[in-house]
Every structure is written in C-alpha cells, then in structure tokens.
Short mmCIF file of C-alpha atoms in Angstrom, two decimals:
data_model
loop_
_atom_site.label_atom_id
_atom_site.label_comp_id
_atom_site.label_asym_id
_atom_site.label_seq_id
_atom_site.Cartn_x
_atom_site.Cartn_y
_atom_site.Cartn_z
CA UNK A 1 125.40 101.35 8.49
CA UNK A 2 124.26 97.47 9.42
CA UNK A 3 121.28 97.88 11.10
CA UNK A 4 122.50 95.44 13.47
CA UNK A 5 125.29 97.84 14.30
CA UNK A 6 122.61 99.59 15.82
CA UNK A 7 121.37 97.32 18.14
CA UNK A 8 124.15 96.09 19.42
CA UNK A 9 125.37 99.09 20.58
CA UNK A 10 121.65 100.28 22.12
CA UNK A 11 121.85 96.80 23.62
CA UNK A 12 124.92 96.98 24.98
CA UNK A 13 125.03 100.26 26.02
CA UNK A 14 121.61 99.43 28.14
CA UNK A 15 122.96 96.16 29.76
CA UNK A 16 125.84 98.20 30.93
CA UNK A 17 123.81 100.82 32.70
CA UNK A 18 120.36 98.76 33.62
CA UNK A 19 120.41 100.99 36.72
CA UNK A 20 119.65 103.89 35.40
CA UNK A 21 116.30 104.11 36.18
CA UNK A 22 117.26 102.97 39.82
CA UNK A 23 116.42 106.45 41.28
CA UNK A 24 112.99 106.74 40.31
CA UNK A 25 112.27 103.10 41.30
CA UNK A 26 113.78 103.59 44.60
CA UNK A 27 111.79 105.90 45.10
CA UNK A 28 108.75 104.03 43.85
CA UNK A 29 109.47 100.97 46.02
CA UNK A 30 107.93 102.14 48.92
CA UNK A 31 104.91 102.46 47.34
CA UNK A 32 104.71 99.02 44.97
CA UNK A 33 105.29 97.18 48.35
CA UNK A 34 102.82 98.95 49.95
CA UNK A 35 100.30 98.25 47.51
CA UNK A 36 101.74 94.58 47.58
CA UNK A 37 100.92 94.06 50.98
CA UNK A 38 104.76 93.40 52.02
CA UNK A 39 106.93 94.72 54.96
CA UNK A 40 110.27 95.59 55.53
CA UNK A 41 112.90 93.07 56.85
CA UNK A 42 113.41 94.50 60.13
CA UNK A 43 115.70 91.66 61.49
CA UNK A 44 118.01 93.35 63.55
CA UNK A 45 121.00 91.45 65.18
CA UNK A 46 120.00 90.74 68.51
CA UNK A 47 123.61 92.25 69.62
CA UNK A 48 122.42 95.60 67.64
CA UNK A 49 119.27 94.83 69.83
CA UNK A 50 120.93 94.96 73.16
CA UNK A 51 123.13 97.76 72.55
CA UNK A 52 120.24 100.16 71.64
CA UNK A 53 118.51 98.66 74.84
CA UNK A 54 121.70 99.53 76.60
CA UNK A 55 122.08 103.12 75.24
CA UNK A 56 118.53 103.71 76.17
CA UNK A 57 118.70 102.66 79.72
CA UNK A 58 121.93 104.84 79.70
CA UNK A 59 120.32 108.01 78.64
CA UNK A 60 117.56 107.52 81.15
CA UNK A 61 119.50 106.69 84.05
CA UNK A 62 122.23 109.84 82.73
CA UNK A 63 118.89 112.26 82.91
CA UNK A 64 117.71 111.39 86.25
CA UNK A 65 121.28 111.73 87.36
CA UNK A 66 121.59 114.84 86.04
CA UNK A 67 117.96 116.15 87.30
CA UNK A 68 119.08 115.07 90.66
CA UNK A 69 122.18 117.06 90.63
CA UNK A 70 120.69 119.64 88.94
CA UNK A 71 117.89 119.94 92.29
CA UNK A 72 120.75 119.76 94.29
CA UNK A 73 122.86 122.51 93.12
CA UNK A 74 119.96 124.74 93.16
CA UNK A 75 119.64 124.14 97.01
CA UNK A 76 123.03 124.37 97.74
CA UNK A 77 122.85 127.64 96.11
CA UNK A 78 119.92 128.72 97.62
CA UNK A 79 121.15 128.05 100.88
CA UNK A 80 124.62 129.50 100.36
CA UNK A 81 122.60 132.82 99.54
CA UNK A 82 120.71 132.27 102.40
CA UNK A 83 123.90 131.79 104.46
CA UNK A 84 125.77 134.51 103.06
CA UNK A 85 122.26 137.12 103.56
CA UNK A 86 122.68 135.83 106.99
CA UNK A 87 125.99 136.45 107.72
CA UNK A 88 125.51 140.23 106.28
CA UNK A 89 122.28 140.91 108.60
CA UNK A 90 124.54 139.37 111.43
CA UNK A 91 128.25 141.49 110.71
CA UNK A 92 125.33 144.55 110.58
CA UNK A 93 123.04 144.07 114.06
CA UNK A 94 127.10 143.11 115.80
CA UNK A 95 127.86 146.57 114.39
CA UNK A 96 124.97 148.37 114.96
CA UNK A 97 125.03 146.72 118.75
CA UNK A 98 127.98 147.89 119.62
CA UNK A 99 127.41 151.60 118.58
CA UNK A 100 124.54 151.21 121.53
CA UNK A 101 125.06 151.66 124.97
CA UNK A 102 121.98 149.78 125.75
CA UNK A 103 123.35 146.73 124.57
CA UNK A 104 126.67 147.13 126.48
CA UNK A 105 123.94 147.11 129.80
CA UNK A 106 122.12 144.26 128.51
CA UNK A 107 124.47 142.54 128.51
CA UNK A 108 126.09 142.94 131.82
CA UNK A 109 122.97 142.14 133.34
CA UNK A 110 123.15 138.68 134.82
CA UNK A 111 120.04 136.68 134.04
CA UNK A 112 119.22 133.78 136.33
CA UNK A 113 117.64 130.90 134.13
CA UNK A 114 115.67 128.44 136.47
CA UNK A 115 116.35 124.84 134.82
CA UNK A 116 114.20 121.86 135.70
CA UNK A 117 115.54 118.85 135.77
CA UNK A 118 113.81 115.75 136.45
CA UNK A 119 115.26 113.69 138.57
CA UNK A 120 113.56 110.42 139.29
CA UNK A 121 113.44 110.14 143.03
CA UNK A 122 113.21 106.36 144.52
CA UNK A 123 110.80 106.89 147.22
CA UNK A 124 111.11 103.43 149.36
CA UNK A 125 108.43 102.40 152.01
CA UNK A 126 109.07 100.29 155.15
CA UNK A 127 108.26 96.61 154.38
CA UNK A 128 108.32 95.71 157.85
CA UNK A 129 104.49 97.45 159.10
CA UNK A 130 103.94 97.15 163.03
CA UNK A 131 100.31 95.82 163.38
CA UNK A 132 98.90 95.86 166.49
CA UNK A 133 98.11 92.40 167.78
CA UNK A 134 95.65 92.20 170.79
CA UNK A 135 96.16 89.16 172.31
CA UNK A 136 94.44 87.82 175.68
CA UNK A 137 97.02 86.84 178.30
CA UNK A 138 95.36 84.86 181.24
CA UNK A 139 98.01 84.57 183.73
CA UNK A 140 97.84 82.94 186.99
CA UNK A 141 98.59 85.61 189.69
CA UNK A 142 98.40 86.00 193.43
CA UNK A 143 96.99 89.47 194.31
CA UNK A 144 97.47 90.65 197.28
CA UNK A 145 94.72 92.71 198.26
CA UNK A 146 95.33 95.35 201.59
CA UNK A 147 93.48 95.49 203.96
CA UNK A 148 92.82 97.35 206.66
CA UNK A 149 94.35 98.01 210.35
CA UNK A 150 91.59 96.97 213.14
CA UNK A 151 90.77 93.75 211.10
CA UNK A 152 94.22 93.31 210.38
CA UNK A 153 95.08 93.70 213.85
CA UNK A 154 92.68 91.30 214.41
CA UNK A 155 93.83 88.65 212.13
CA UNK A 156 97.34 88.85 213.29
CA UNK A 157 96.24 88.49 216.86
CA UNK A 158 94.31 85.39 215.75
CA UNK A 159 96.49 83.16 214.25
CA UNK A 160 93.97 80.56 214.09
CA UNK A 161 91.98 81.65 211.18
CA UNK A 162 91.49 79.80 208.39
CA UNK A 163 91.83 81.36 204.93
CA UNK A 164 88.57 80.49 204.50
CA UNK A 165 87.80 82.41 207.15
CA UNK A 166 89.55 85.37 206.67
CA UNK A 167 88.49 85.74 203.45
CA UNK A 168 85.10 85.71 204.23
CA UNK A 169 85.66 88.49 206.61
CA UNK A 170 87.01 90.26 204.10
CA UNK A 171 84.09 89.82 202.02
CA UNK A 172 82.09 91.04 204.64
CA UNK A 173 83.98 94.18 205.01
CA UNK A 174 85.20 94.94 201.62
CA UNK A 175 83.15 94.92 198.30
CA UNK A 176 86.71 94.01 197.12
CA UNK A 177 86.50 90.47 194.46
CA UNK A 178 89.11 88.07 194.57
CA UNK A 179 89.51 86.54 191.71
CA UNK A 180 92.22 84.29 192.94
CA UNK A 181 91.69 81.38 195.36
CA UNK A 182 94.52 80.06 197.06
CA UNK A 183 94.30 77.60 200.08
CA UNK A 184 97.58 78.50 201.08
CA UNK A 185 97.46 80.18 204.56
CA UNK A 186 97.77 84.08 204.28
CA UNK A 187 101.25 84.75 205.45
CA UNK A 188 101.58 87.52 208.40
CA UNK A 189 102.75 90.32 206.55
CA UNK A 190 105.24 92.32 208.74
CA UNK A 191 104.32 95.92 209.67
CA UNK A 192 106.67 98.54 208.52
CA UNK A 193 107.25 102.16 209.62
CA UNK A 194 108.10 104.93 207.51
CA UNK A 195 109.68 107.67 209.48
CA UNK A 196 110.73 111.19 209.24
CA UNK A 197 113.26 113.10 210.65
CA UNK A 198 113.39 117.07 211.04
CA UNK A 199 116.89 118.43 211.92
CA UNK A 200 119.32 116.92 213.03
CA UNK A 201 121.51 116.23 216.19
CA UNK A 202 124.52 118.52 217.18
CA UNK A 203 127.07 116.05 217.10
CA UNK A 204 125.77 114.93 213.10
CA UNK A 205 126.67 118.98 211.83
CA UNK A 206 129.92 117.93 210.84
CA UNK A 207 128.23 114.87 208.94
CA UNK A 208 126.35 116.66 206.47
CA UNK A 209 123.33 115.58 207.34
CA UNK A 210 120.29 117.13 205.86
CA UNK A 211 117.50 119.10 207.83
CA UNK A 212 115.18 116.25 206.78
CA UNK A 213 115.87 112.87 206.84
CA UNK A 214 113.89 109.49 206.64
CA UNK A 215 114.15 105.82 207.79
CA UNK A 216 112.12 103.26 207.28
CA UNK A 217 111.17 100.28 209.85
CA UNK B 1 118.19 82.15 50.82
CA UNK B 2 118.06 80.38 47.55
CA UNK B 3 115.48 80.75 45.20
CA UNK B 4 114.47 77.54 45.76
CA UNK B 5 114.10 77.87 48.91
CA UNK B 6 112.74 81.52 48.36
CA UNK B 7 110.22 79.84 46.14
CA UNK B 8 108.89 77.26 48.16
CA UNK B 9 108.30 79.68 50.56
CA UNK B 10 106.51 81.49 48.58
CA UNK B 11 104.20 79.19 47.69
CA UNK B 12 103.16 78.79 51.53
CA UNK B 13 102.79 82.68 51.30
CA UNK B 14 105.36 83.42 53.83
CA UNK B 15 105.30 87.43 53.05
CA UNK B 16 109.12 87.48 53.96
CA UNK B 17 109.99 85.19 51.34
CA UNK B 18 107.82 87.47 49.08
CA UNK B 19 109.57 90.24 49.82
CA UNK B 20 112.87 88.57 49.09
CA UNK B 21 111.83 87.86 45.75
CA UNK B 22 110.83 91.19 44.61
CA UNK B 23 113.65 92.89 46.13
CA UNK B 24 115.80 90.46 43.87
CA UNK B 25 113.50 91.21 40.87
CA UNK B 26 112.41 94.81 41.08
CA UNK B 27 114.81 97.04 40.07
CA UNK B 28 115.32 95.02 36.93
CA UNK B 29 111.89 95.00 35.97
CA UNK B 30 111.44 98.31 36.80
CA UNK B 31 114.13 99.58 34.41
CA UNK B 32 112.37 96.77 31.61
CA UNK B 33 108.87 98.18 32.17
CA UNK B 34 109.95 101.98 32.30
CA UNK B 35 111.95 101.42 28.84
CA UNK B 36 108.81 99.88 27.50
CA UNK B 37 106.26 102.35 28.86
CA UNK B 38 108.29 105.13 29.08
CA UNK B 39 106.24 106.60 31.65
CA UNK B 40 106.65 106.52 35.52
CA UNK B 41 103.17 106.06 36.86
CA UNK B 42 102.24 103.70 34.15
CA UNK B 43 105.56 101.85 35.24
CA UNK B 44 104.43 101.52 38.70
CA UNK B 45 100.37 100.43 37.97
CA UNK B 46 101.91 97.67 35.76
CA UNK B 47 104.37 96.49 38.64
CA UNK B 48 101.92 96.37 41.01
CA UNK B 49 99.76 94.25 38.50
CA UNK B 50 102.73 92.33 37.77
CA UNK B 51 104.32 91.54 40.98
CA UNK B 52 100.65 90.44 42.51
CA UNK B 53 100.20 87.96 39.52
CA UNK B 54 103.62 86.33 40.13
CA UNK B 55 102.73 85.84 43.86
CA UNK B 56 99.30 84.61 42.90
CA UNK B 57 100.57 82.19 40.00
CA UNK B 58 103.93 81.07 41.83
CA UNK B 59 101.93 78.14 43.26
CA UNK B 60 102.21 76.45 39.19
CA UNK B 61 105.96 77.67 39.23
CA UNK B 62 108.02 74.79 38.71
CA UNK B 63 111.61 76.00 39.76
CA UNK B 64 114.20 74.82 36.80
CA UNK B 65 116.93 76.76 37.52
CA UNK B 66 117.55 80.42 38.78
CA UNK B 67 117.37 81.73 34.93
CA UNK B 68 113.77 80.04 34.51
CA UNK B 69 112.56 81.94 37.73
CA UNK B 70 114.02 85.46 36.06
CA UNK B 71 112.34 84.24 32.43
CA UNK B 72 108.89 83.74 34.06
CA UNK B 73 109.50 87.00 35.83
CA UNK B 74 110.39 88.97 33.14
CA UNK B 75 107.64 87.45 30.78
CA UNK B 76 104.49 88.60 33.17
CA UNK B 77 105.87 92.12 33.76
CA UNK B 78 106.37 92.41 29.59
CA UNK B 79 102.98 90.90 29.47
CA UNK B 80 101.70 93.31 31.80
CA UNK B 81 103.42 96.00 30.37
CA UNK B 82 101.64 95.59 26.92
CA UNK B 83 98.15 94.57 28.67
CA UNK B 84 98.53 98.44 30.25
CA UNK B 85 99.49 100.44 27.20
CA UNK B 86 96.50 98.68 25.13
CA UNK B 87 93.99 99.57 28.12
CA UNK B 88 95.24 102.84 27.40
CA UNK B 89 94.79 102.74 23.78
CA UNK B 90 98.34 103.90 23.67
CA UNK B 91 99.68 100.99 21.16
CA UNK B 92 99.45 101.71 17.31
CA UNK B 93 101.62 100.10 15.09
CA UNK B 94 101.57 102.15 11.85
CA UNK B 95 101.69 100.13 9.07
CA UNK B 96 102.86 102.23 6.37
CA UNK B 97 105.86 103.89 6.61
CA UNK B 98 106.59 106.72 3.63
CA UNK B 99 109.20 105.94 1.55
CA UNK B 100 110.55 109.67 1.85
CA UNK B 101 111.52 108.79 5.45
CA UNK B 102 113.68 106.20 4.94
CA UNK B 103 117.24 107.66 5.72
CA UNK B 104 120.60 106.23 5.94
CA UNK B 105 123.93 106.68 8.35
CA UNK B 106 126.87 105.44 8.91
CA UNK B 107 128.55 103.46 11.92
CA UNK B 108 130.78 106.36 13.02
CA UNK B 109 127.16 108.17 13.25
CA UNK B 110 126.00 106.78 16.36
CA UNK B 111 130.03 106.73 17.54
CA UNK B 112 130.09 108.78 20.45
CA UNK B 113 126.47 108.43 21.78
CA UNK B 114 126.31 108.03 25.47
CA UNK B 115 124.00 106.56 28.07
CA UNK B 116 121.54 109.14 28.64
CA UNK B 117 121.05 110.17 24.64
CA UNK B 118 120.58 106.14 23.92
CA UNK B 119 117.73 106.05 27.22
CA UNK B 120 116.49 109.76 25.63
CA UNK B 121 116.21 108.20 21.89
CA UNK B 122 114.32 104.95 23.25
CA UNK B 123 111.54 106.67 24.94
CA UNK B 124 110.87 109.16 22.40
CA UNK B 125 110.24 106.49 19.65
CA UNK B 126 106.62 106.00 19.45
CA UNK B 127 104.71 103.36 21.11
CA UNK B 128 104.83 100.34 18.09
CA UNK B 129 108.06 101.38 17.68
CA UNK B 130 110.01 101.30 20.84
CA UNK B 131 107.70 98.37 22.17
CA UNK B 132 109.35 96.10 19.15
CA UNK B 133 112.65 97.72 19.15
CA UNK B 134 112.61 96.91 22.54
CA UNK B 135 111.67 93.36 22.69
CA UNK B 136 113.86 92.44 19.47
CA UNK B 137 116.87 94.42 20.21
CA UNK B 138 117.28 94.64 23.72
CA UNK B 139 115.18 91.59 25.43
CA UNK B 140 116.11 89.35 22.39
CA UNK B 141 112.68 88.45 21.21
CA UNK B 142 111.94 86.79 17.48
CA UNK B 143 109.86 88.11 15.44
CA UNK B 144 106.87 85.61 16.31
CA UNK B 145 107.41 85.72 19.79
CA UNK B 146 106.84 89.59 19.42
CA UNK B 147 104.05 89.24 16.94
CA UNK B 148 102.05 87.11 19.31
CA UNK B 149 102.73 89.03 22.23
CA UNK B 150 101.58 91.90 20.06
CA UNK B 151 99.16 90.01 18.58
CA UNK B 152 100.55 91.39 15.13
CA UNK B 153 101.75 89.99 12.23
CA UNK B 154 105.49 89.28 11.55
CA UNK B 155 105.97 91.26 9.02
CA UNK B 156 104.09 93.46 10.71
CA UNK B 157 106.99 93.30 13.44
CA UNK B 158 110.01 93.73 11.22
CA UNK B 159 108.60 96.82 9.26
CA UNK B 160 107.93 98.35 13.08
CA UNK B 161 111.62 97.31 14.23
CA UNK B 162 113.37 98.82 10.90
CA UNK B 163 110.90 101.73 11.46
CA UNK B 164 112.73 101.85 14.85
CA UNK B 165 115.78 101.66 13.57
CA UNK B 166 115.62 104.70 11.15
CA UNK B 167 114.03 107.19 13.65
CA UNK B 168 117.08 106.02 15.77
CA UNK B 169 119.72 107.53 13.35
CA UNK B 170 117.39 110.37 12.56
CA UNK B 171 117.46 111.59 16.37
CA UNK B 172 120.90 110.88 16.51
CA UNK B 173 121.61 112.83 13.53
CA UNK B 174 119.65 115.96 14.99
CA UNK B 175 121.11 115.60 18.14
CA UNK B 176 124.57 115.73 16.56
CA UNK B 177 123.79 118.98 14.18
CA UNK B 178 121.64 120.62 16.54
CA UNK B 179 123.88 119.74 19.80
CA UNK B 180 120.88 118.39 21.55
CA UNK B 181 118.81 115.17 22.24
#
C-alpha cells in the first residue's frame, strides 16, 4: 500500500466530516466565550420586539379581565344564593302564616299611620303698619259758653251792653275762661221750650196718638 | 459583515465584532485542536489561550485576503496547541522505532473504514505521532515547517509520520479481525 494512499483517504475522509466534533464544542462554547469576555448577539428585530411587547400587554390586560369577571361571578353567585335562601325563608313564614289565625287578625286590623309632611307655609305680614301720629290741630273756634237765666235775662233786657261788657260780667260770675275773643256783638240767642205732653185729647183717640207726647218751642 | 470590516473592528475592540470572528472560527479550530490534543478539556484551555492571543495580536494583522485571516488563525491555535501538550510534558517523539514493527497492508485494507474508526485511529496514536501525522497529512505541513514548530529535526519528522502511518494499518487491521476499533 502507498503510504500516501493513506493519507489521502484520512484526509479526505476528515475534510468531509470536520463537524464531528461539533457536539462537544457546542457545548464548550458557552464556556470559551465566557472566559473570553464576549456576549451573545442579542439583536432582536425590533418587529420581534414589539410583538413580544404586544403579547405581554395582552396577557396582562387578559388576567385582569379575567380576575374581574372572575370577582364578579362569585357575587352574582353569592347573591343568587342569597336570593334563592330568601325566597325559601319567605314561601315558609307565607305558609306557616297562614296556618295561624293570629295572623288572619293582624291583619284585618286597620293601622292608622300618622304621616308628616312638611309643607312650607308662606306666612305674609301687612306692609301697610298704622302708626299713630299725634298731631296738634289749633283751630280757630267760637265757643259758645251758656250761661245762666237771671244774668241772661238781664242781658237780653239790656241790649246796650257791650261785649266787653258782658263778658266781664261773665267773668265775674263764672270761673269759666274764654279762650276766644271776638268783638262781634253776642247775638240774642232765642229761648226755646221743651214740652211734654201726658195723654191725650178725646177727639186725637182715633189718631194714634201716644199717652206721652213732646213739642218743642 | 466582512472580515475586513470584522477586522477593523476588531482592532478598536468592539466585543461584537469579536464575537463575530470566533463564531466564524471556532468550530473549525475546535475540531483542529481536539484532533491534535485529543482531549476535551485540554481542547478548551488551549482555545481560550488561543482565541485571547488573536484578539490581543489582531492589532499587527494585516488583512490580505479572507484565507490569510483563517492561516493566521489556524497557525496560533496549532501553536497553542503544541505550547499546551509540552507544558504538560505530554509530547515525546520516540526516536527509534523497532524494526519488528514495521508492517505492511494493502489499499483494499483501509477500504471500508468509516468516519468514526478514522477519528478513533487518530486519537489513539501517541502524542509524536498523531501531532505529525496530523500536521503533514491532514493540515498539509512540510516537513520543516513541522520540525520547527516541533522544534525537531526533519528526519526526525518523517520517521514520526511513517511511524504514524504503520500504527494506522495496524489498528485498522485489528479492528478488521477483531470487529472492533
């Protein structure tokens, strides 16, 4: 055999399978590069990027979604078990009510329930107030003042008196004031008769006349 | 990115750049280092080593075309490679090889081999062995190239690769009369 033969067929036979220590030095790799100092590529596409973003943002808004629902369908069911213990304990106290005479008279009594209501009442007050004024009036007036009959008979016999006069006769007689003055000559005041009547004449009893009658003078 | 671009990143020490590169490299000079160390752990130390000297050193890369930038690669990590196993006192190259050893086959003896029996053979050659077998057969290495990466003599070199070459047909001839690797 050429010697040669030999190593071109160890030669060729190696170039043809220069992986085959590929499993081991995968496995190595890890370690040499460690060792080395170097990282992985990690350049992701930034597509690749934003889909794992998206996925994660999915998952986390699918979990709340479903812890939500999941709270709710526990209180729905709580309260339909609530509802339905309910209904029982009602169906039983209608049954057991009606079995009882009591209840029949409790309910025929007529209970009187006293509402309140508020009712805003509008309570007005009188604007107009009366106020009591006191005002002064001086008015010129004649007073007569009366006097009396002997100087009055007197004074009308005498028809030459003064005012003056009389009026200081007056004063003399009376503690009557005058607060008036008047120069105007006292006028003679006409004496009048009151006069009154009891029963009547025979040939009035067909008139209707009263039993007492007066006339003045 | 191009690797000229890729480069002249690098040499600003933009770490993404860096990462580019060994991604493009690593696998390939993982498979290179494993065949020539034949040991996992080692493998990884001398990557390590390897891959921090090419990011210190790109700065006196001159970028002649995307084959020079896998050639300067590859070069460091073998470099490395052999720096490790002698740290390790792991490389002997045994001079004398007894006569009674030397065994022939024929081409239609290795007919038939597969993948995993050729990887199997390679890193059960011993260490002077499969480090020159490697470089001259597989990576494409002459004799002085190998011998001063080595730092052996050339004749050295050819007695280790033909020493290579027989414990090659001597596996494969076990394998094939016992039925295993």
């Amino acid at each position: 055999m050429e010697p040669n033969n030999i190593d071109s067929v160890f030669r060729k036979t190696i170039n043809d399978s220069k992986d085959y220590y590929d499993t081991e030095a995968n496995i190595a790799k890890k370690r040499i590069r460690n060792q080395l100092g170097l990282q992985e590529n990690k350049s992701k596409p930034l597509m690749f990027r934003l889909l794992v973003a998206a996925c994660i943002l999915l998952f986390i808004s699918t979990s709340v979604m479903f812890l939500i629902n999941y709270k709710t369908n526990n209180t729905i069911k709580i309260l339909t078990e609530l509802n339905t213990d309910l209904e029982n304990k009602f169906n039983n106290v209608i049954d057991n009510d009606l079995k009882n005479d009591k209840s029949l008279i409790a309910a025929s009594i007529v209970t009187t329930d006293t509402i309140y209501i508020e009712k805003m009442v509008m309570v007005t007050k009188p604007i107009i107030q009366t106020v009591k004024i006191t005002d002064t009036i001086f008015i010129n007036q004649i007073v007569y003042v009366e006097k009396e009959v002997d100087l009055r008979s007197e004074l009308i016999v005498d028809n030459n008196l003064t005012t003056d006069s009389i009026f200081q006769i007056l004063l003399e007689n009376y503690e009557t004031e005058i607060i008036i003055n008047s120069d105007v000559p006292i006028k003679k005041k006409k004496k009048r008769k009151f006069q009154f009547k009891f029963g009547g004449s025979k040939s009035n009893e067909n008139d209707g006349n009263l039993a007492l009658s007066s006339k003045l003078y | 990115m191009k690797n000229k671009e890729v480069i002249k990143q690098c040499k600003s020490g933009n770490k993404s750049a860096q990462s580019i590169l060994f991604n493009a490299h690593y696998n390939h000079m993982y498979n290179l280092s494993m065949r020539m160390l034949a040991n996992h752990q080692d493998t990884e130390d001398a990557l390590v080593i390897s891959f921090t000297k090419i990011f210190n050193s790109i700065q006196k890369f001159e970028y002649r075309g995307d084959n020079s930038l896998a050639k300067w690669i590859k070069t460091i990590v073998i470099n490395e490679s052999i720096r490790h196993l002698n740290r390790r006192s792991k490389n002997t190259f045994c001079e004398d090889f007894p006569e009674n050893e030397i065994t022939t086959a024929n081409e239609s003896d290795i007919s038939g081999i597969d993948v995993e029996q050729v990887y199997s053979i390679v890193e059960s050659l011993p260490v002077g062995y499969r480090m020159v077998f490697n470089l001259f057969a597989i990576e494409g290495y002459s004799h002085k190239e190998i011998s001063d990466l080595l730092n052996i003599s050339e004749s050295t070199s050819k007695t280790q690769l033909r020493k290579a070459r027989i414990n090659i047909i001597d596996n494969i001839n076990k394998a094939k009369k016992y039925g295993t690797k």
